[in-house]
Amino acid sequence: MRLGFIVLLGLVGAGTAFADETVRTGAAAFGDWRTDAPGVRRLITPADLPAPFATPSARNMSPQAARTEADIPKAPPGFAVDLFATGLSTPRVIRVAPNGDIFVAETGAGRVLVFRPGESQAGPAQGKIFAGGLQQPYGIAFYPSGQEPRFVYVATPDSVVRFPYRSGETKTSGPPETIASLPGGGSHWTRDLAFSPDDKTLFVSVGSSSNVAEGARIPDEAEIAGPPLGASFGDEQRRADVLAFDPEGRNERVYATGIRNCSGLAIQPGTGALWCAVNERDGLGDDLPPDYATRVVQGAFYGWPWYYLGDHHDPRHQGERADLANRITTPDVLIQAHSAPLGIAFYTADQFPSEYRGDAFLTLHGSWNRSKRTGYKVVRLLMKDGKPTGAYEDFLVGFFSNDASVWGRPVGVAVARDGSLLVGEDDSGSIWRVKYRGK
């Protein structure tokens, strides 16, 4: 890997609030949690990748430490962080309804909560149970778009259900209606949801059931007609894909494939592009392969399980599916390997400084398959004219207690109606709110 720093010219507006305008590249872009700080920028490219097994594959879990009153995430200068809600059981996806109510998938409790932050109260917000009795709820979406949605869609590991809804309701008025079945079981259970800007398509992310299809019989070229169907074999049927449905759950099709585990979906305002936050495979070493966030192109193939980041052949499938080598879409923003991206949200409000508008925030749940821990933070994806530059910047850090334990692991992220940023983390079961107070 090459080592260096480059100056970011034209990546963001001239009003950038950080003194350090350089971005770490090559080997300097890699590191562990001790190199994290608000404003640090990184740019990882396919040219920076080490060889497979350049380092041993580590198993380095992060024990949970109890959060103390002094444990507060650190944001860039001018930003304030306060505790929005706490005491939750594995809060995951956060979505904001058109009227400003905040919906949270409380996965550990099997329910969806609603928070109304405008209500007068002392201390953290108290949520109300919108719907309960759900199996590991995750993705949430409102349909149709606009100010008066009629349904709240919720994804579970094996289905998509919807609840009747009227704007302002804090409890559903009817039972769930199952509109689509999904492949359950396996290693990756998260299922996120997003509607296309025209409301005609419901996107559903479905991760693989394994790390890299170990032991599976891989179909050869003659068995697959037309474009690559990605995970179309054995236990991986309808997996490692973004699936698409009509709003009623009909007309299922594969929108894009070869995506190992797209844990977060978002529509980019202005462009209408569908984005995925993706956990790449494990077992190839500390810095391989990078996780990523990317625009998802209809009909595209992103390589799993045979390839990663273009035509890099996974040695565990060496010699298989050579016909696909030139048909792989390389993702847009490469994130340090094993960071575990989960949530993604675009910032279109006016509460933050103007240079943040149009950028995206990405939560990194944190590593386990790395000798020195990385992730455990929220980063900002830097855009220019609506397109990703490939660089990202540390935004919210400080979830570590020490080198041996962590007290928080970021998961959900959303922009509240007042322009503040909401970040959920599932170790302490809390949601944090970030506001800009000025220099």
Short mmCIF file of C-alpha atoms in Angstrom, two decimals:
data_model
loop_
_atom_site.label_atom_id
_atom_site.label_comp_id
_atom_site.label_asym_id
_atom_site.label_seq_id
_atom_site.Cartn_x
_atom_site.Cartn_y
_atom_site.Cartn_z
CA MET A 1 0.00 0.00 0.00
CA ARG A 2 1.18 3.49 -0.75
CA LEU A 3 1.55 6.04 2.04
CA GLY A 4 0.56 9.66 1.85
CA PHE A 5 -1.69 12.64 2.29
CA ILE A 6 -3.29 14.72 -0.42
CA VAL A 7 -4.98 18.09 -0.24
CA LEU A 8 -8.73 18.01 -0.81
CA LEU A 9 -9.28 20.47 -3.63
CA GLY A 10 -12.87 21.05 -4.62
CA LEU A 11 -14.33 18.21 -2.59
CA VAL A 12 -16.29 20.51 -0.31
CA GLY A 13 -17.19 24.16 -0.15
CA ALA A 14 -14.76 26.88 0.82
CA GLY A 15 -16.55 27.30 4.16
CA THR A 16 -15.37 23.98 5.56
CA ALA A 17 -15.06 24.29 9.33
CA PHE A 18 -12.00 22.08 9.78
CA ALA A 19 -8.43 23.34 9.94
CA ASP A 20 -6.93 20.19 8.42
CA GLU A 21 -7.84 20.14 4.73
CA THR A 22 -5.79 17.03 3.94
CA VAL A 23 -7.07 13.54 3.37
CA ARG A 24 -5.17 10.42 4.38
CA THR A 25 -4.44 8.13 1.45
CA GLY A 26 -2.67 4.82 0.93
CA ALA A 27 -1.39 3.19 4.11
CA ALA A 28 -2.09 6.42 6.02
CA ALA A 29 -5.82 5.86 5.45
CA PHE A 30 -5.70 2.71 7.54
CA GLY A 31 -5.41 2.54 11.31
CA ASP A 32 -7.43 1.79 14.40
CA TRP A 33 -9.72 3.68 16.77
CA ARG A 34 -6.82 5.62 18.27
CA THR A 35 -6.33 7.51 14.99
CA ASP A 36 -9.97 8.65 14.90
CA ALA A 37 -10.89 12.29 15.50
CA PRO A 38 -13.60 14.59 14.16
CA GLY A 39 -12.42 16.05 10.87
CA VAL A 40 -9.95 13.29 9.94
CA ARG A 41 -10.50 12.37 6.29
CA ARG A 42 -9.64 9.15 4.48
CA LEU A 43 -9.65 8.02 0.86
CA ILE A 44 -9.21 4.30 0.15
CA THR A 45 -8.98 3.06 -3.45
CA PRO A 46 -8.68 -0.43 -5.00
CA ALA A 47 -4.98 0.34 -5.61
CA ASP A 48 -4.44 0.43 -1.83
CA LEU A 49 -5.56 -3.14 -1.18
CA PRO A 50 -3.11 -5.57 0.41
CA ALA A 51 -2.81 -9.14 -0.81
CA PRO A 52 -5.18 -11.73 0.67
CA PHE A 53 -3.91 -13.11 3.99
CA ALA A 54 -1.24 -10.39 4.28
CA THR A 55 -2.12 -10.56 7.97
CA PRO A 56 -3.80 -13.41 9.86
CA SER A 57 -7.57 -13.34 10.16
CA ALA A 58 -8.23 -12.20 13.74
CA ARG A 59 -11.11 -12.84 16.09
CA ASN A 60 -11.13 -9.80 18.34
CA MET A 61 -14.53 -9.17 19.87
CA SER A 62 -15.19 -5.94 21.78
CA PRO A 63 -16.54 -6.52 25.30
CA GLN A 64 -19.28 -4.11 26.31
CA ALA A 65 -18.53 -1.64 29.07
CA ALA A 66 -21.22 0.17 31.02
CA ARG A 67 -21.71 3.74 29.84
CA THR A 68 -21.03 6.34 32.50
CA GLU A 69 -22.37 9.90 32.70
CA ALA A 70 -19.02 11.09 31.36
CA ASP A 71 -19.32 8.97 28.21
CA ILE A 72 -20.59 11.31 25.50
CA PRO A 73 -19.69 11.02 21.80
CA LYS A 74 -17.35 13.67 20.41
CA ALA A 75 -18.40 15.79 17.42
CA PRO A 76 -16.53 18.51 15.48
CA PRO A 77 -16.10 21.99 17.00
CA GLY A 78 -19.35 23.94 17.08
CA PHE A 79 -21.55 20.86 17.49
CA ALA A 80 -23.31 19.80 20.68
CA VAL A 81 -24.30 16.22 21.54
CA ASP A 82 -27.07 15.35 23.97
CA LEU A 83 -28.86 12.18 25.01
CA PHE A 84 -32.18 11.95 23.18
CA ALA A 85 -33.39 8.55 24.48
CA THR A 86 -31.93 5.70 26.49
CA GLY A 87 -32.84 2.37 28.10
CA LEU A 88 -33.79 0.82 24.76
CA SER A 89 -33.33 -2.83 23.84
CA THR A 90 -31.14 -2.97 20.73
CA PRO A 91 -32.42 0.10 18.87
CA ARG A 92 -31.61 -0.27 15.21
CA VAL A 93 -33.16 1.62 12.27
CA ILE A 94 -34.39 5.19 12.87
CA ARG A 95 -36.79 6.82 10.40
CA VAL A 96 -38.55 10.20 10.56
CA ALA A 97 -42.20 10.36 9.51
CA PRO A 98 -43.36 13.23 7.27
CA ASN A 99 -44.91 14.99 10.30
CA GLY A 100 -41.61 14.82 12.22
CA ASP A 101 -42.39 11.87 14.51
CA ILE A 102 -39.40 9.59 15.01
CA PHE A 103 -39.90 5.84 14.46
CA VAL A 104 -37.35 3.44 15.93
CA ALA A 105 -37.05 -0.30 15.38
CA GLU A 106 -36.41 -1.58 18.91
CA THR A 107 -35.18 -4.91 17.64
CA GLY A 108 -34.39 -6.53 20.97
CA ALA A 109 -37.93 -5.92 22.23
CA GLY A 110 -39.62 -6.90 18.96
CA ARG A 111 -41.42 -3.61 18.51
CA VAL A 112 -41.50 -0.25 16.78
CA LEU A 113 -41.50 2.88 18.95
CA VAL A 114 -42.59 6.45 18.17
CA PHE A 115 -40.94 9.48 19.73
CA ARG A 116 -42.35 12.99 19.59
CA PRO A 117 -39.40 15.24 20.46
CA GLY A 118 -41.41 18.46 20.51
CA GLU A 119 -43.35 17.50 23.63
CA SER A 120 -42.31 19.29 26.81
CA GLN A 121 -40.40 16.94 29.07
CA ALA A 122 -37.50 16.69 31.46
CA GLY A 123 -34.71 14.30 30.54
CA PRO A 124 -34.56 11.87 27.61
CA ALA A 125 -37.61 11.35 25.38
CA GLN A 126 -40.07 8.55 26.15
CA GLY A 127 -41.25 6.47 23.23
CA LYS A 128 -44.70 5.02 22.67
CA ILE A 129 -45.26 1.54 21.26
CA PHE A 130 -46.56 1.83 17.71
CA ALA A 131 -46.54 -1.95 17.10
CA GLY A 132 -45.26 -4.95 19.06
CA GLY A 133 -44.94 -8.72 18.79
CA LEU A 134 -42.55 -8.52 15.84
CA GLN A 135 -39.62 -10.79 15.10
CA GLN A 136 -36.46 -8.66 15.03
CA PRO A 137 -37.93 -5.61 13.27
CA TYR A 138 -35.40 -3.61 11.30
CA GLY A 139 -36.26 -1.58 8.19
CA ILE A 140 -39.04 1.03 8.32
CA ALA A 141 -40.63 2.93 5.42
CA PHE A 142 -43.66 5.18 4.93
CA TYR A 143 -46.04 4.83 1.98
CA PRO A 144 -46.99 6.75 -0.04
CA SER A 145 -44.56 9.64 0.10
CA GLY A 146 -45.82 13.11 0.93
CA GLN A 147 -47.44 14.43 4.07
CA GLU A 148 -50.18 11.81 4.42
CA PRO A 149 -48.79 8.25 4.25
CA ARG A 150 -51.37 5.49 4.70
CA PHE A 151 -49.01 2.69 5.76
CA VAL A 152 -45.88 2.02 7.79
CA TYR A 153 -43.87 -0.83 6.28
CA VAL A 154 -41.62 -2.88 8.58
CA ALA A 155 -39.08 -5.53 7.58
CA THR A 156 -38.37 -8.65 9.65
CA PRO A 157 -35.86 -11.40 8.80
CA ASP A 158 -38.41 -13.41 6.81
CA SER A 159 -41.11 -10.96 5.71
CA VAL A 160 -42.22 -7.44 4.97
CA VAL A 161 -45.36 -6.35 6.80
CA ARG A 162 -47.31 -3.11 6.80
CA PHE A 163 -49.52 -1.38 9.31
CA PRO A 164 -52.34 1.08 8.63
CA TYR A 165 -51.25 4.58 9.57
CA ARG A 166 -52.47 8.13 9.68
CA SER A 167 -50.13 11.02 10.25
CA GLY A 168 -49.63 11.64 13.97
CA GLU A 169 -50.72 8.20 15.17
CA THR A 170 -48.50 6.76 17.88
CA LYS A 171 -50.24 3.36 17.88
CA THR A 172 -51.32 1.41 14.84
CA SER A 173 -55.04 1.01 14.30
CA GLY A 174 -54.85 -2.49 12.84
CA PRO A 175 -52.90 -5.76 12.66
CA PRO A 176 -49.93 -6.22 10.35
CA GLU A 177 -50.52 -7.30 6.77
CA THR A 178 -47.80 -9.51 5.29
CA ILE A 179 -47.07 -8.32 1.78
CA ALA A 180 -43.89 -10.27 0.96
CA SER A 181 -41.97 -13.27 2.22
CA LEU A 182 -38.18 -13.15 2.46
CA PRO A 183 -35.51 -15.82 2.91
CA GLY A 184 -34.80 -16.10 6.63
CA GLY A 185 -32.09 -17.76 8.69
CA GLY A 186 -28.37 -17.69 8.14
CA SER A 187 -25.75 -15.24 9.33
CA HIS A 188 -27.30 -11.97 8.14
CA TRP A 189 -30.79 -11.17 9.35
CA THR A 190 -31.07 -7.40 8.79
CA ARG A 191 -33.58 -6.32 6.12
CA ASP A 192 -33.89 -2.65 5.25
CA LEU A 193 -36.55 -0.89 3.18
CA ALA A 194 -36.81 2.11 0.88
CA PHE A 195 -39.34 3.31 -1.68
CA SER A 196 -38.34 4.76 -5.02
CA PRO A 197 -39.04 8.49 -5.42
CA ASP A 198 -42.09 7.74 -7.59
CA ASP A 199 -43.46 5.27 -5.00
CA LYS A 200 -43.71 2.52 -7.63
CA THR A 201 -40.96 0.29 -6.25
CA LEU A 202 -40.26 -1.08 -2.79
CA PHE A 203 -36.57 -1.98 -2.36
CA VAL A 204 -35.62 -4.66 0.19
CA SER A 205 -32.05 -5.55 1.11
CA VAL A 206 -31.31 -9.21 1.86
CA GLY A 207 -27.86 -10.25 3.06
CA SER A 208 -26.16 -13.57 2.35
CA SER A 209 -26.64 -16.50 4.70
CA SER A 210 -22.89 -17.13 4.90
CA ASN A 211 -19.56 -15.33 4.84
CA VAL A 212 -18.48 -16.30 1.34
CA ALA A 213 -20.72 -19.23 0.31
CA GLU A 214 -18.39 -21.74 1.94
CA GLY A 215 -19.04 -25.28 0.81
CA ALA A 216 -21.75 -24.28 -1.64
CA ARG A 217 -21.89 -25.71 -5.12
CA ILE A 218 -21.27 -22.73 -7.39
CA PRO A 219 -23.20 -22.78 -10.68
CA ASP A 220 -21.03 -22.48 -13.75
CA GLU A 221 -21.53 -20.16 -16.70
CA ALA A 222 -23.62 -22.65 -18.65
CA GLU A 223 -26.14 -22.90 -15.80
CA ILE A 224 -26.83 -19.18 -15.62
CA ALA A 225 -28.41 -17.53 -18.64
CA GLY A 226 -28.30 -13.78 -19.12
CA PRO A 227 -26.88 -11.37 -16.54
CA PRO A 228 -25.24 -12.83 -13.42
CA LEU A 229 -27.83 -13.69 -10.81
CA GLY A 230 -25.38 -13.52 -7.92
CA ALA A 231 -26.48 -15.66 -5.01
CA SER A 232 -28.79 -17.97 -6.91
CA PHE A 233 -27.68 -21.28 -5.48
CA GLY A 234 -28.35 -23.55 -2.51
CA ASP A 235 -28.93 -21.72 0.77
CA GLU A 236 -28.25 -18.40 -0.95
CA GLN A 237 -31.43 -18.30 -3.01
CA ARG A 238 -32.77 -14.71 -3.22
CA ARG A 239 -29.91 -13.51 -1.02
CA ALA A 240 -26.92 -11.14 -1.28
CA ASP A 241 -29.29 -9.01 -3.33
CA VAL A 242 -31.43 -5.93 -3.33
CA LEU A 243 -34.89 -7.19 -4.21
CA ALA A 244 -37.65 -5.05 -5.68
CA PHE A 245 -41.42 -5.35 -5.33
CA ASP A 246 -44.50 -3.40 -6.21
CA PRO A 247 -45.93 -1.57 -3.15
CA GLU A 248 -48.45 -4.40 -2.71
CA GLY A 249 -45.64 -6.97 -2.56
CA ARG A 250 -46.17 -8.33 -6.06
CA ASN A 251 -43.84 -8.60 -9.07
CA GLU A 252 -40.71 -9.59 -7.15
CA ARG A 253 -37.47 -9.13 -9.08
CA VAL A 254 -33.74 -8.82 -8.42
CA TYR A 255 -32.69 -5.18 -8.65
CA ALA A 256 -28.95 -5.72 -8.04
CA THR A 257 -26.87 -8.64 -6.84
CA GLY A 258 -23.50 -9.78 -5.54
CA ILE A 259 -23.86 -7.53 -2.47
CA ARG A 260 -22.82 -9.57 0.56
CA ASN A 261 -24.80 -7.71 3.22
CA CYS A 262 -26.51 -4.41 2.47
CA SER A 263 -27.56 -3.47 5.99
CA GLY A 264 -28.79 0.05 5.22
CA LEU A 265 -30.77 1.54 2.33
CA ALA A 266 -31.37 5.18 1.48
CA ILE A 267 -32.59 7.25 -1.46
CA GLN A 268 -30.34 10.19 -2.31
CA PRO A 269 -32.41 13.39 -2.54
CA GLY A 270 -32.10 15.23 -5.81
CA THR A 271 -30.65 12.33 -7.79
CA GLY A 272 -33.10 9.63 -6.68
CA ALA A 273 -30.21 7.15 -6.53
CA LEU A 274 -30.54 4.11 -4.27
CA TRP A 275 -27.64 3.70 -1.83
CA CYS A 276 -26.47 0.70 0.21
CA ALA A 277 -24.27 0.48 3.31
CA VAL A 278 -22.48 -2.83 2.86
CA ASN A 279 -20.62 -5.25 5.15
CA GLU A 280 -18.03 -7.08 3.05
CA ARG A 281 -16.62 -10.55 3.73
CA ASP A 282 -14.37 -11.70 6.57
CA GLY A 283 -11.34 -13.95 6.80
CA LEU A 284 -8.88 -12.33 4.36
CA GLY A 285 -6.88 -10.27 6.87
CA ASP A 286 -7.03 -7.00 8.80
CA ASP A 287 -7.40 -4.62 5.85
CA LEU A 288 -9.17 -6.76 3.25
CA PRO A 289 -11.57 -6.23 1.73
CA PRO A 290 -12.89 -2.74 2.55
CA ASP A 291 -16.53 -2.37 3.46
CA TYR A 292 -18.34 0.18 1.34
CA ALA A 293 -21.22 2.54 0.69
CA THR A 294 -22.40 2.80 -2.88
CA ARG A 295 -25.03 3.80 -5.35
CA VAL A 296 -26.86 0.67 -6.42
CA VAL A 297 -27.38 0.43 -10.16
CA GLN A 298 -30.25 -1.63 -11.55
CA GLY A 299 -28.98 -4.89 -13.01
CA ALA A 300 -25.48 -4.42 -11.55
CA PHE A 301 -23.38 -7.20 -10.06
CA TYR A 302 -21.00 -6.31 -7.19
CA GLY A 303 -18.95 -9.50 -7.07
CA TRP A 304 -19.95 -11.61 -4.06
CA PRO A 305 -18.96 -14.39 -3.48
CA TRP A 306 -16.43 -14.82 -6.30
CA TYR A 307 -14.89 -11.36 -6.46
CA TYR A 308 -14.46 -8.21 -4.35
CA LEU A 309 -13.99 -4.58 -5.41
CA GLY A 310 -13.86 -5.22 -9.10
CA ASP A 311 -12.02 -8.21 -10.52
CA HIS A 312 -10.13 -9.16 -7.33
CA HIS A 313 -10.77 -12.90 -7.17
CA ASP A 314 -11.46 -14.28 -3.69
CA PRO A 315 -8.83 -17.02 -3.24
CA ARG A 316 -11.41 -19.25 -1.58
CA HIS A 317 -13.19 -19.37 -4.95
CA GLN A 318 -10.14 -19.23 -7.16
CA GLY A 319 -10.82 -20.46 -10.68
CA GLU A 320 -14.60 -20.16 -10.38
CA ARG A 321 -16.74 -17.95 -12.61
CA ALA A 322 -13.98 -16.33 -14.66
CA ASP A 323 -16.75 -15.24 -17.03
CA LEU A 324 -17.84 -12.62 -14.48
CA ALA A 325 -14.50 -10.86 -14.08
CA ASN A 326 -15.34 -8.00 -16.44
CA ARG A 327 -18.95 -7.59 -15.34
CA ILE A 328 -18.45 -6.29 -11.82
CA THR A 329 -19.46 -2.82 -10.63
CA THR A 330 -16.91 -1.23 -8.30
CA PRO A 331 -18.55 0.55 -5.32
CA ASP A 332 -18.29 4.30 -4.73
CA VAL A 333 -16.86 4.81 -1.23
CA LEU A 334 -14.49 2.27 0.34
CA ILE A 335 -14.50 2.12 4.14
CA GLN A 336 -11.73 0.56 6.21
CA ALA A 337 -12.22 -3.20 6.30
CA HIS A 338 -14.40 -4.73 9.02
CA SER A 339 -15.84 -1.37 10.13
CA ALA A 340 -19.36 -2.82 9.61
CA PRO A 341 -21.45 0.00 8.05
CA LEU A 342 -25.10 -0.24 9.07
CA GLY A 343 -27.08 2.98 8.59
CA ILE A 344 -26.94 5.75 6.01
CA ALA A 345 -28.80 9.08 5.82
CA PHE A 346 -28.40 12.11 3.55
CA TYR A 347 -28.31 15.58 5.04
CA THR A 348 -30.62 18.06 3.30
CA ALA A 349 -31.55 20.31 6.23
CA ASP A 350 -30.22 23.78 7.09
CA GLN A 351 -29.33 23.37 10.77
CA PHE A 352 -25.73 22.26 10.06
CA PRO A 353 -23.28 24.50 8.17
CA SER A 354 -24.01 24.74 4.45
CA GLU A 355 -21.07 22.53 3.40
CA TYR A 356 -22.83 19.52 4.99
CA ARG A 357 -25.86 19.83 2.74
CA GLY A 358 -26.05 16.93 0.30
CA ASP A 359 -23.44 14.82 2.12
CA ALA A 360 -24.34 11.54 3.79
CA PHE A 361 -23.78 10.17 7.28
CA LEU A 362 -22.80 6.53 7.70
CA THR A 363 -22.77 4.58 10.98
CA LEU A 364 -19.96 2.08 11.57
CA HIS A 365 -20.93 -0.61 14.07
CA GLY A 366 -17.35 -1.72 14.61
CA SER A 367 -14.95 -4.56 13.89
CA TRP A 368 -14.47 -8.03 15.30
CA ASN A 369 -12.41 -9.61 12.48
CA ARG A 370 -9.42 -7.29 12.93
CA SER A 371 -6.44 -7.39 15.30
CA LYS A 372 -6.77 -3.66 16.07
CA ARG A 373 -10.32 -2.42 16.37
CA THR A 374 -11.80 0.02 13.89
CA GLY A 375 -15.23 1.49 13.25
CA TYR A 376 -17.39 2.38 16.27
CA LYS A 377 -18.11 5.86 14.89
CA VAL A 378 -20.18 7.92 12.47
CA VAL A 379 -18.52 9.20 9.32
CA ARG A 380 -19.52 11.78 6.72
CA LEU A 381 -19.40 10.81 3.04
CA LEU A 382 -18.15 13.80 1.06
CA MET A 383 -20.10 14.62 -2.10
CA LYS A 384 -19.48 17.09 -4.91
CA ASP A 385 -22.38 18.11 -7.16
CA GLY A 386 -24.35 15.11 -5.89
CA LYS A 387 -21.62 12.59 -6.69
CA PRO A 388 -19.39 10.77 -4.18
CA THR A 389 -15.77 11.88 -4.06
CA GLY A 390 -14.74 8.56 -2.50
CA ALA A 391 -13.47 10.34 0.64
CA TYR A 392 -15.05 10.16 4.08
CA GLU A 393 -14.55 12.09 7.28
CA ASP A 394 -14.82 11.16 10.96
CA PHE A 395 -17.82 12.98 12.44
CA LEU A 396 -18.87 11.34 15.72
CA VAL A 397 -16.30 9.34 17.71
CA GLY A 398 -15.54 8.42 21.31
CA PHE A 399 -17.54 5.22 21.84
CA PHE A 400 -14.50 3.40 23.25
CA SER A 401 -13.84 3.03 26.96
CA ASN A 402 -10.29 1.81 26.33
CA ASP A 403 -8.43 -0.53 23.99
CA ALA A 404 -10.24 -3.53 25.48
CA SER A 405 -13.90 -2.46 25.55
CA VAL A 406 -16.54 -0.17 24.09
CA TRP A 407 -19.67 1.38 25.54
CA GLY A 408 -21.48 2.15 22.29
CA ARG A 409 -21.81 0.82 18.74
CA PRO A 410 -23.54 3.17 16.24
CA VAL A 411 -26.35 1.66 14.20
CA GLY A 412 -29.28 3.83 13.06
CA VAL A 413 -29.00 7.38 11.75
CA ALA A 414 -31.62 9.90 10.64
CA VAL A 415 -32.08 13.62 10.13
CA ALA A 416 -34.79 15.00 12.40
CA ARG A 417 -37.28 17.59 11.23
CA ASP A 418 -35.41 20.36 13.07
CA GLY A 419 -32.21 19.47 11.18
CA SER A 420 -30.46 17.73 14.06
CA LEU A 421 -28.83 14.34 13.49
CA LEU A 422 -30.09 11.33 15.43
CA VAL A 423 -27.69 8.44 16.01
CA GLY A 424 -28.70 5.19 17.68
CA GLU A 425 -26.23 2.81 19.29
CA ASP A 426 -27.13 -0.60 20.54
CA ASP A 427 -24.60 -1.36 23.28
CA SER A 428 -25.95 1.19 25.76
CA GLY A 429 -29.38 1.24 24.08
CA SER A 430 -29.30 4.97 23.47
CA ILE A 431 -30.10 7.54 20.81
CA TRP A 432 -27.95 10.67 20.60
CA ARG A 433 -28.89 14.01 19.08
CA VAL A 434 -26.29 16.24 17.40
CA LYS A 435 -26.98 19.95 16.80
CA TYR A 436 -24.84 22.76 15.49
CA ARG A 437 -24.38 25.59 18.00
CA GLY A 438 -21.93 27.73 16.05
CA LYS A 439 -18.25 28.46 16.36
#
